[in-house]
């Protein structure tokens, strides 16, 4: 697979045409009026892979949380996520973005999308069941819609897309049988999970507005984002936490899986979905993640499904399909749905 992004001039602007194909969404975005390169991997496959890696993340957080503090989990996750991406960046001949402005926005994105949610979910996992965290996390698209109205004036949700978001959220509630109530759930844990969800809701349109149209490839942007986030959380971990007393191999493996798959690869895929399908569509992956978590429990942990869980799964899928309906019926060309805000140079994410 060839990853040979265009060379750039001293301003960081693409100075030569992008490659004709972009297997994983890593090619640089074109300048205004240009044509976006078509990815060999369809955005729907990237969408499903995102659901897989993020749906299993709660399991790995639970394992690592038995031995590490939430901040340490975040540090390990960020570090193991950025190292392979940095190696891939070097091997591909790419380089990190240049310019104070893009690095500022990447630092903000890392704080909002990585540090806050990862750490908050670590704390929430100590106070509430992972199923409850999954339910709260499913509210991400609703917060994305809210903050998209503030940050992305050209990507206003339609009635159909909004209905899809609501149906999907209803499906998540059915999956977990919420009519039984949240008996014994910690208010602090719920607030932590809600704070993580709000972070995703703010960070996704922020990324679309200020980062996705920068002209750099997904690989370059994700690597830089995780790099600056790793530096931020490393300072916090060194100042406020002590070294773990015990760290068995399976805990190390759990953190590594969170980093390599749930962080590095996942955010690279997310950039691709955002650029090809739009910000609201990308956010609906949180509806499928709880379904994946249930599947992992059945296949790996020997758990059994209640009647409401497969029924809820169907509702979730229906909601996600409804939210994505504009992709099939819209007249815009590929890459134009949810087009870039005024002043940016990229097609829609």
CSV table of N, CA and C in Angstrom, one decimal, residues 237-330:
chain,number,residue,atom,x,y,z
A,237,UNK,N,0.1,12.7,34.6
A,237,UNK,CA,0.4,11.4,35.3
A,237,UNK,C,1.6,11.5,36.1
A,238,UNK,N,2.7,12.2,35.7
A,238,UNK,CA,3.9,12.3,36.5
A,238,UNK,C,3.7,13.1,37.7
A,239,UNK,N,2.8,14.1,37.7
A,239,UNK,CA,2.6,15.0,38.8
A,239,UNK,C,1.6,14.4,39.8
A,240,UNK,N,0.6,13.7,39.3
A,240,UNK,CA,-0.5,13.4,40.2
A,240,UNK,C,-0.7,11.9,40.5
A,241,UNK,N,0.1,11.0,39.9
A,241,UNK,CA,-0.1,9.6,40.2
A,241,UNK,C,1.3,8.9,40.6
A,242,UNK,N,1.2,7.8,41.2
A,242,UNK,CA,2.3,7.0,41.6
A,242,UNK,C,2.4,5.8,40.7
A,243,UNK,N,3.6,5.2,40.6
A,243,UNK,CA,3.8,4.0,39.8
A,243,UNK,C,2.9,2.9,40.3
A,244,UNK,N,2.4,2.1,39.4
A,244,UNK,CA,1.5,1.0,39.8
A,244,UNK,C,2.3,-0.1,40.6
A,245,UNK,N,1.7,-0.6,41.6
A,245,UNK,CA,2.4,-1.6,42.5
A,245,UNK,C,2.5,-3.0,41.7
A,246,UNK,N,1.5,-3.3,40.9
A,246,UNK,CA,1.5,-4.5,40.1
A,246,UNK,C,1.0,-4.2,38.7
A,247,UNK,N,1.6,-4.8,37.7
A,247,UNK,CA,1.1,-4.7,36.3
A,247,UNK,C,1.4,-6.0,35.6
A,248,UNK,N,0.5,-6.9,35.7
A,248,UNK,CA,0.6,-8.2,35.0
A,248,UNK,C,0.5,-8.1,33.5
A,249,UNK,N,1.0,-9.1,32.8
A,249,UNK,CA,1.0,-9.1,31.3
A,249,UNK,C,-0.4,-8.8,30.7
A,250,UNK,N,-1.5,-9.4,31.3
A,250,UNK,CA,-2.8,-9.2,30.7
A,250,UNK,C,-3.3,-7.8,30.8
A,251,UNK,N,-2.8,-7.1,31.9
A,251,UNK,CA,-3.2,-5.6,32.0
A,251,UNK,C,-2.4,-4.8,30.9
A,252,UNK,N,-1.2,-5.2,30.7
A,252,UNK,CA,-0.4,-4.5,29.7
A,252,UNK,C,-1.0,-4.7,28.3
A,253,UNK,N,-1.4,-6.0,28.1
A,253,UNK,CA,-2.1,-6.3,26.8
A,253,UNK,C,-3.4,-5.5,26.6
A,254,UNK,N,-4.1,-5.3,27.7
A,254,UNK,CA,-5.4,-4.6,27.6
A,254,UNK,C,-5.1,-3.1,27.2
A,255,UNK,N,-4.1,-2.5,27.9
A,255,UNK,CA,-3.8,-1.1,27.6
A,255,UNK,C,-3.3,-1.0,26.2
A,256,UNK,N,-2.5,-1.9,25.7
A,256,UNK,CA,-1.9,-1.9,24.4
A,256,UNK,C,-3.0,-2.0,23.3
A,257,UNK,N,-4.0,-2.9,23.6
A,257,UNK,CA,-5.1,-3.0,22.7
A,257,UNK,C,-5.9,-1.7,22.6
A,258,UNK,N,-6.1,-1.1,23.8
A,258,UNK,CA,-6.8,0.2,23.8
A,258,UNK,C,-6.1,1.2,23.0
A,259,UNK,N,-4.7,1.2,23.0
A,259,UNK,CA,-4.0,2.2,22.3
A,259,UNK,C,-3.9,1.9,20.8
A,260,UNK,N,-3.4,0.7,20.5
A,260,UNK,CA,-3.2,0.4,19.1
A,260,UNK,C,-4.5,0.4,18.3
A,261,UNK,N,-5.5,-0.3,18.8
A,261,UNK,CA,-6.7,-0.5,18.1
A,261,UNK,C,-7.8,0.6,18.4
A,262,UNK,N,-8.0,0.8,19.7
A,262,UNK,CA,-9.1,1.7,20.1
A,262,UNK,C,-8.7,3.2,20.1
A,263,UNK,N,-7.5,3.5,19.9
A,263,UNK,CA,-7.0,4.9,19.8
A,263,UNK,C,-6.4,5.2,18.5
A,264,UNK,N,-5.2,4.6,18.2
A,264,UNK,CA,-4.5,4.9,17.0
A,264,UNK,C,-5.2,4.6,15.7
A,265,UNK,N,-5.5,3.3,15.6
A,265,UNK,CA,-6.3,2.9,14.3
A,265,UNK,C,-7.7,3.5,14.3
A,266,UNK,N,-8.3,3.5,15.4
A,266,UNK,CA,-9.7,4.0,15.5
A,266,UNK,C,-9.8,5.5,15.0
A,267,UNK,N,-8.9,6.3,15.5
A,267,UNK,CA,-9.0,7.7,15.2
A,267,UNK,C,-8.6,7.9,13.8
A,268,UNK,N,-7.7,7.1,13.2
A,268,UNK,CA,-7.4,7.2,11.8
A,268,UNK,C,-8.6,6.9,11.0
A,269,UNK,N,-9.3,5.8,11.4
A,269,UNK,CA,-10.5,5.5,10.7
A,269,UNK,C,-11.6,6.6,10.8
A,270,UNK,N,-11.7,7.1,12.0
A,270,UNK,CA,-12.7,8.2,12.2
A,270,UNK,C,-12.5,9.4,11.3
A,271,UNK,N,-11.2,9.8,11.1
A,271,UNK,CA,-10.9,10.9,10.2
A,271,UNK,C,-11.5,10.6,8.8
A,272,UNK,N,-11.3,9.3,8.4
A,272,UNK,CA,-11.7,8.9,7.1
A,272,UNK,C,-13.3,9.0,6.9
A,273,UNK,N,-14.0,8.5,8.0
A,273,UNK,CA,-15.4,8.5,7.9
A,273,UNK,C,-15.9,9.9,8.0
A,274,UNK,N,-15.3,10.7,8.8
A,274,UNK,CA,-15.8,12.1,8.9
A,274,UNK,C,-15.6,12.8,7.6
A,275,UNK,N,-14.5,12.6,6.9
A,275,UNK,CA,-14.3,13.3,5.6
A,275,UNK,C,-15.2,12.8,4.5
A,276,UNK,N,-15.5,11.5,4.5
A,276,UNK,CA,-16.3,10.9,3.4
A,276,UNK,C,-17.8,10.9,3.7
A,277,UNK,N,-18.2,10.8,4.9
A,277,UNK,CA,-19.7,10.7,5.2
A,277,UNK,C,-20.3,11.8,6.0
A,278,UNK,N,-19.5,12.6,6.6
A,278,UNK,CA,-20.0,13.7,7.4
A,278,UNK,C,-19.9,13.5,8.9
A,279,UNK,N,-20.0,14.6,9.6
A,279,UNK,CA,-19.8,14.6,11.1
A,279,UNK,C,-20.9,13.9,11.8
A,280,UNK,N,-22.2,14.1,11.4
A,280,UNK,CA,-23.3,13.5,12.1
A,280,UNK,C,-23.3,11.9,11.9
A,281,UNK,N,-23.1,11.5,10.6
A,281,UNK,CA,-23.0,10.1,10.3
A,281,UNK,C,-21.9,9.4,11.1
A,282,UNK,N,-20.8,10.1,11.2
A,282,UNK,CA,-19.6,9.5,11.9
A,282,UNK,C,-20.0,9.3,13.4
A,283,UNK,N,-20.8,10.2,14.0
A,283,UNK,CA,-21.1,10.1,15.4
A,283,UNK,C,-22.0,8.9,15.7
A,284,UNK,N,-22.8,8.4,14.7
A,284,UNK,CA,-23.7,7.3,15.0
A,284,UNK,C,-23.0,6.0,15.2
A,285,UNK,N,-21.7,5.9,15.1
A,285,UNK,CA,-21.0,4.7,15.4
A,285,UNK,C,-21.2,4.3,16.9
A,286,UNK,N,-21.5,5.3,17.7
A,286,UNK,CA,-21.7,5.1,19.1
A,286,UNK,C,-23.0,4.3,19.4
A,287,UNK,N,-23.9,4.2,18.4
A,287,UNK,CA,-25.1,3.4,18.5
A,287,UNK,C,-24.7,1.9,18.4
A,288,UNK,N,-23.8,1.6,17.5
A,288,UNK,CA,-23.4,0.2,17.3
A,288,UNK,C,-22.4,-0.4,18.3
A,289,UNK,N,-21.6,0.5,18.9
A,289,UNK,CA,-20.6,0.1,19.9
A,289,UNK,C,-21.2,-0.8,21.0
A,290,UNK,N,-22.4,-0.4,21.6
A,290,UNK,CA,-23.0,-1.3,22.6
A,290,UNK,C,-23.3,-2.6,22.1
A,291,UNK,N,-23.7,-2.7,20.9
A,291,UNK,CA,-24.1,-4.0,20.3
A,291,UNK,C,-22.8,-4.9,20.2
A,292,UNK,N,-21.7,-4.3,19.8
A,292,UNK,CA,-20.5,-5.0,19.7
A,292,UNK,C,-20.1,-5.5,21.1
A,293,UNK,N,-20.3,-4.6,22.1
A,293,UNK,CA,-19.9,-5.0,23.5
A,293,UNK,C,-20.7,-6.2,24.0
A,294,UNK,N,-22.0,-6.3,23.6
A,294,UNK,CA,-22.8,-7.5,23.9
A,294,UNK,C,-22.3,-8.7,23.2
A,295,UNK,N,-22.0,-8.6,21.9
A,295,UNK,CA,-21.4,-9.7,21.2
A,295,UNK,C,-20.2,-10.2,21.8
A,296,UNK,N,-19.3,-9.3,22.2
A,296,UNK,CA,-18.0,-9.7,22.9
A,296,UNK,C,-18.3,-10.5,24.2
A,297,UNK,N,-19.3,-10.0,24.9
A,297,UNK,CA,-19.6,-10.7,26.1
A,297,UNK,C,-20.2,-12.1,25.9
A,298,UNK,N,-21.0,-12.3,24.8
A,298,UNK,CA,-21.5,-13.6,24.5
A,298,UNK,C,-20.4,-14.5,24.0
A,299,UNK,N,-19.6,-14.1,23.1
A,299,UNK,CA,-18.6,-14.9,22.5
A,299,UNK,C,-17.4,-15.2,23.3
A,300,UNK,N,-17.0,-14.2,24.1
A,300,UNK,CA,-15.7,-14.3,24.9
A,300,UNK,C,-15.9,-14.5,26.3
A,301,UNK,N,-17.1,-14.1,26.9
A,301,UNK,CA,-17.3,-14.3,28.3
A,301,UNK,C,-18.4,-15.3,28.6
A,302,UNK,N,-19.1,-15.9,27.6
A,302,UNK,CA,-20.1,-16.8,27.8
A,302,UNK,C,-21.4,-16.3,28.4
A,303,UNK,N,-21.6,-15.0,28.1
A,303,UNK,CA,-22.9,-14.4,28.6
A,303,UNK,C,-24.0,-14.7,27.7
A,304,UNK,N,-25.3,-14.6,28.2
A,304,UNK,CA,-26.5,-14.9,27.4
A,304,UNK,C,-27.3,-13.6,27.1
A,305,UNK,N,-27.9,-13.6,25.9
A,305,UNK,CA,-28.7,-12.4,25.6
A,305,UNK,C,-30.1,-12.5,26.1
A,306,UNK,N,-30.6,-11.4,26.6
A,306,UNK,CA,-32.0,-11.3,26.9
A,306,UNK,C,-32.8,-10.9,25.7
A,307,UNK,N,-34.1,-11.1,25.7
A,307,UNK,CA,-34.9,-10.9,24.5
A,307,UNK,C,-34.8,-9.4,24.0
A,308,UNK,N,-34.7,-8.5,24.9
A,308,UNK,CA,-34.7,-7.1,24.6
A,308,UNK,C,-33.4,-6.7,23.8
A,309,UNK,N,-32.3,-7.4,24.0
A,309,UNK,CA,-31.1,-7.0,23.4
A,309,UNK,C,-31.0,-7.2,21.9
A,310,UNK,N,-31.4,-8.3,21.3
A,310,UNK,CA,-31.4,-8.4,19.9
A,310,UNK,C,-32.5,-7.5,19.3
A,311,UNK,N,-33.6,-7.3,20.0
A,311,UNK,CA,-34.6,-6.4,19.5
A,311,UNK,C,-34.1,-5.0,19.5
A,312,UNK,N,-33.4,-4.6,20.5
A,312,UNK,CA,-32.8,-3.3,20.6
A,312,UNK,C,-31.8,-3.1,19.5
A,313,UNK,N,-31.0,-4.2,19.2
A,313,UNK,CA,-30.0,-4.1,18.2
A,313,UNK,C,-30.6,-3.7,16.8
A,314,UNK,N,-31.8,-4.3,16.5
A,314,UNK,CA,-32.4,-4.0,15.3
A,314,UNK,C,-32.9,-2.5,15.2
A,315,UNK,N,-33.3,-2.0,16.4
A,315,UNK,CA,-33.7,-0.6,16.4
A,315,UNK,C,-32.5,0.3,16.2
A,316,UNK,N,-31.4,-0.1,16.8
A,316,UNK,CA,-30.2,0.7,16.7
A,316,UNK,C,-29.8,0.8,15.3
A,317,UNK,N,-29.7,-0.3,14.6
A,317,UNK,CA,-29.3,-0.4,13.2
A,317,UNK,C,-30.3,0.4,12.3
A,318,UNK,N,-31.6,0.3,12.6
A,318,UNK,CA,-32.5,1.1,11.9
A,318,UNK,C,-32.3,2.6,12.1
A,319,UNK,N,-32.0,3.0,13.3
A,319,UNK,CA,-31.7,4.4,13.5
A,319,UNK,C,-30.5,4.9,12.8
A,320,UNK,N,-29.4,4.1,12.9
A,320,UNK,CA,-28.2,4.5,12.2
A,320,UNK,C,-28.4,4.6,10.7
A,321,UNK,N,-29.2,3.7,10.1
A,321,UNK,CA,-29.5,3.7,8.7
A,321,UNK,C,-30.3,5.0,8.3
A,322,UNK,N,-31.2,5.3,9.2
A,322,UNK,CA,-32.1,6.5,9.0
A,322,UNK,C,-31.2,7.8,9.0
A,323,UNK,N,-30.3,7.8,10.0
A,323,UNK,CA,-29.4,9.0,10.1
A,323,UNK,C,-28.5,9.1,8.9
A,324,UNK,N,-28.2,8.0,8.2
A,324,UNK,CA,-27.3,8.0,7.1
A,324,UNK,C,-28.0,8.1,5.8
A,325,UNK,N,-29.3,8.2,5.8
A,325,UNK,CA,-30.2,8.2,4.6
A,325,UNK,C,-29.8,9.3,3.6
A,326,UNK,N,-29.3,10.4,4.1
A,326,UNK,CA,-29.0,11.5,3.2
A,326,UNK,C,-27.8,11.2,2.3
A,327,UNK,N,-26.9,10.2,2.7
A,327,UNK,CA,-25.8,9.8,1.9
A,327,UNK,C,-26.3,9.1,0.6
A,328,UNK,N,-27.4,8.4,0.7
A,328,UNK,CA,-27.8,7.6,-0.5
A,328,UNK,C,-28.7,8.5,-1.4
A,329,UNK,N,-29.4,9.5,-0.8
A,329,UNK,CA,-30.4,10.2,-1.7
A,329,UNK,C,-29.9,11.6,-2.1
A,330,UNK,N,-28.8,12.1,-1.4
A,330,UNK,CA,-28.4,13.4,-1.7
A,330,UNK,C,-27.8,13.5,-3.1
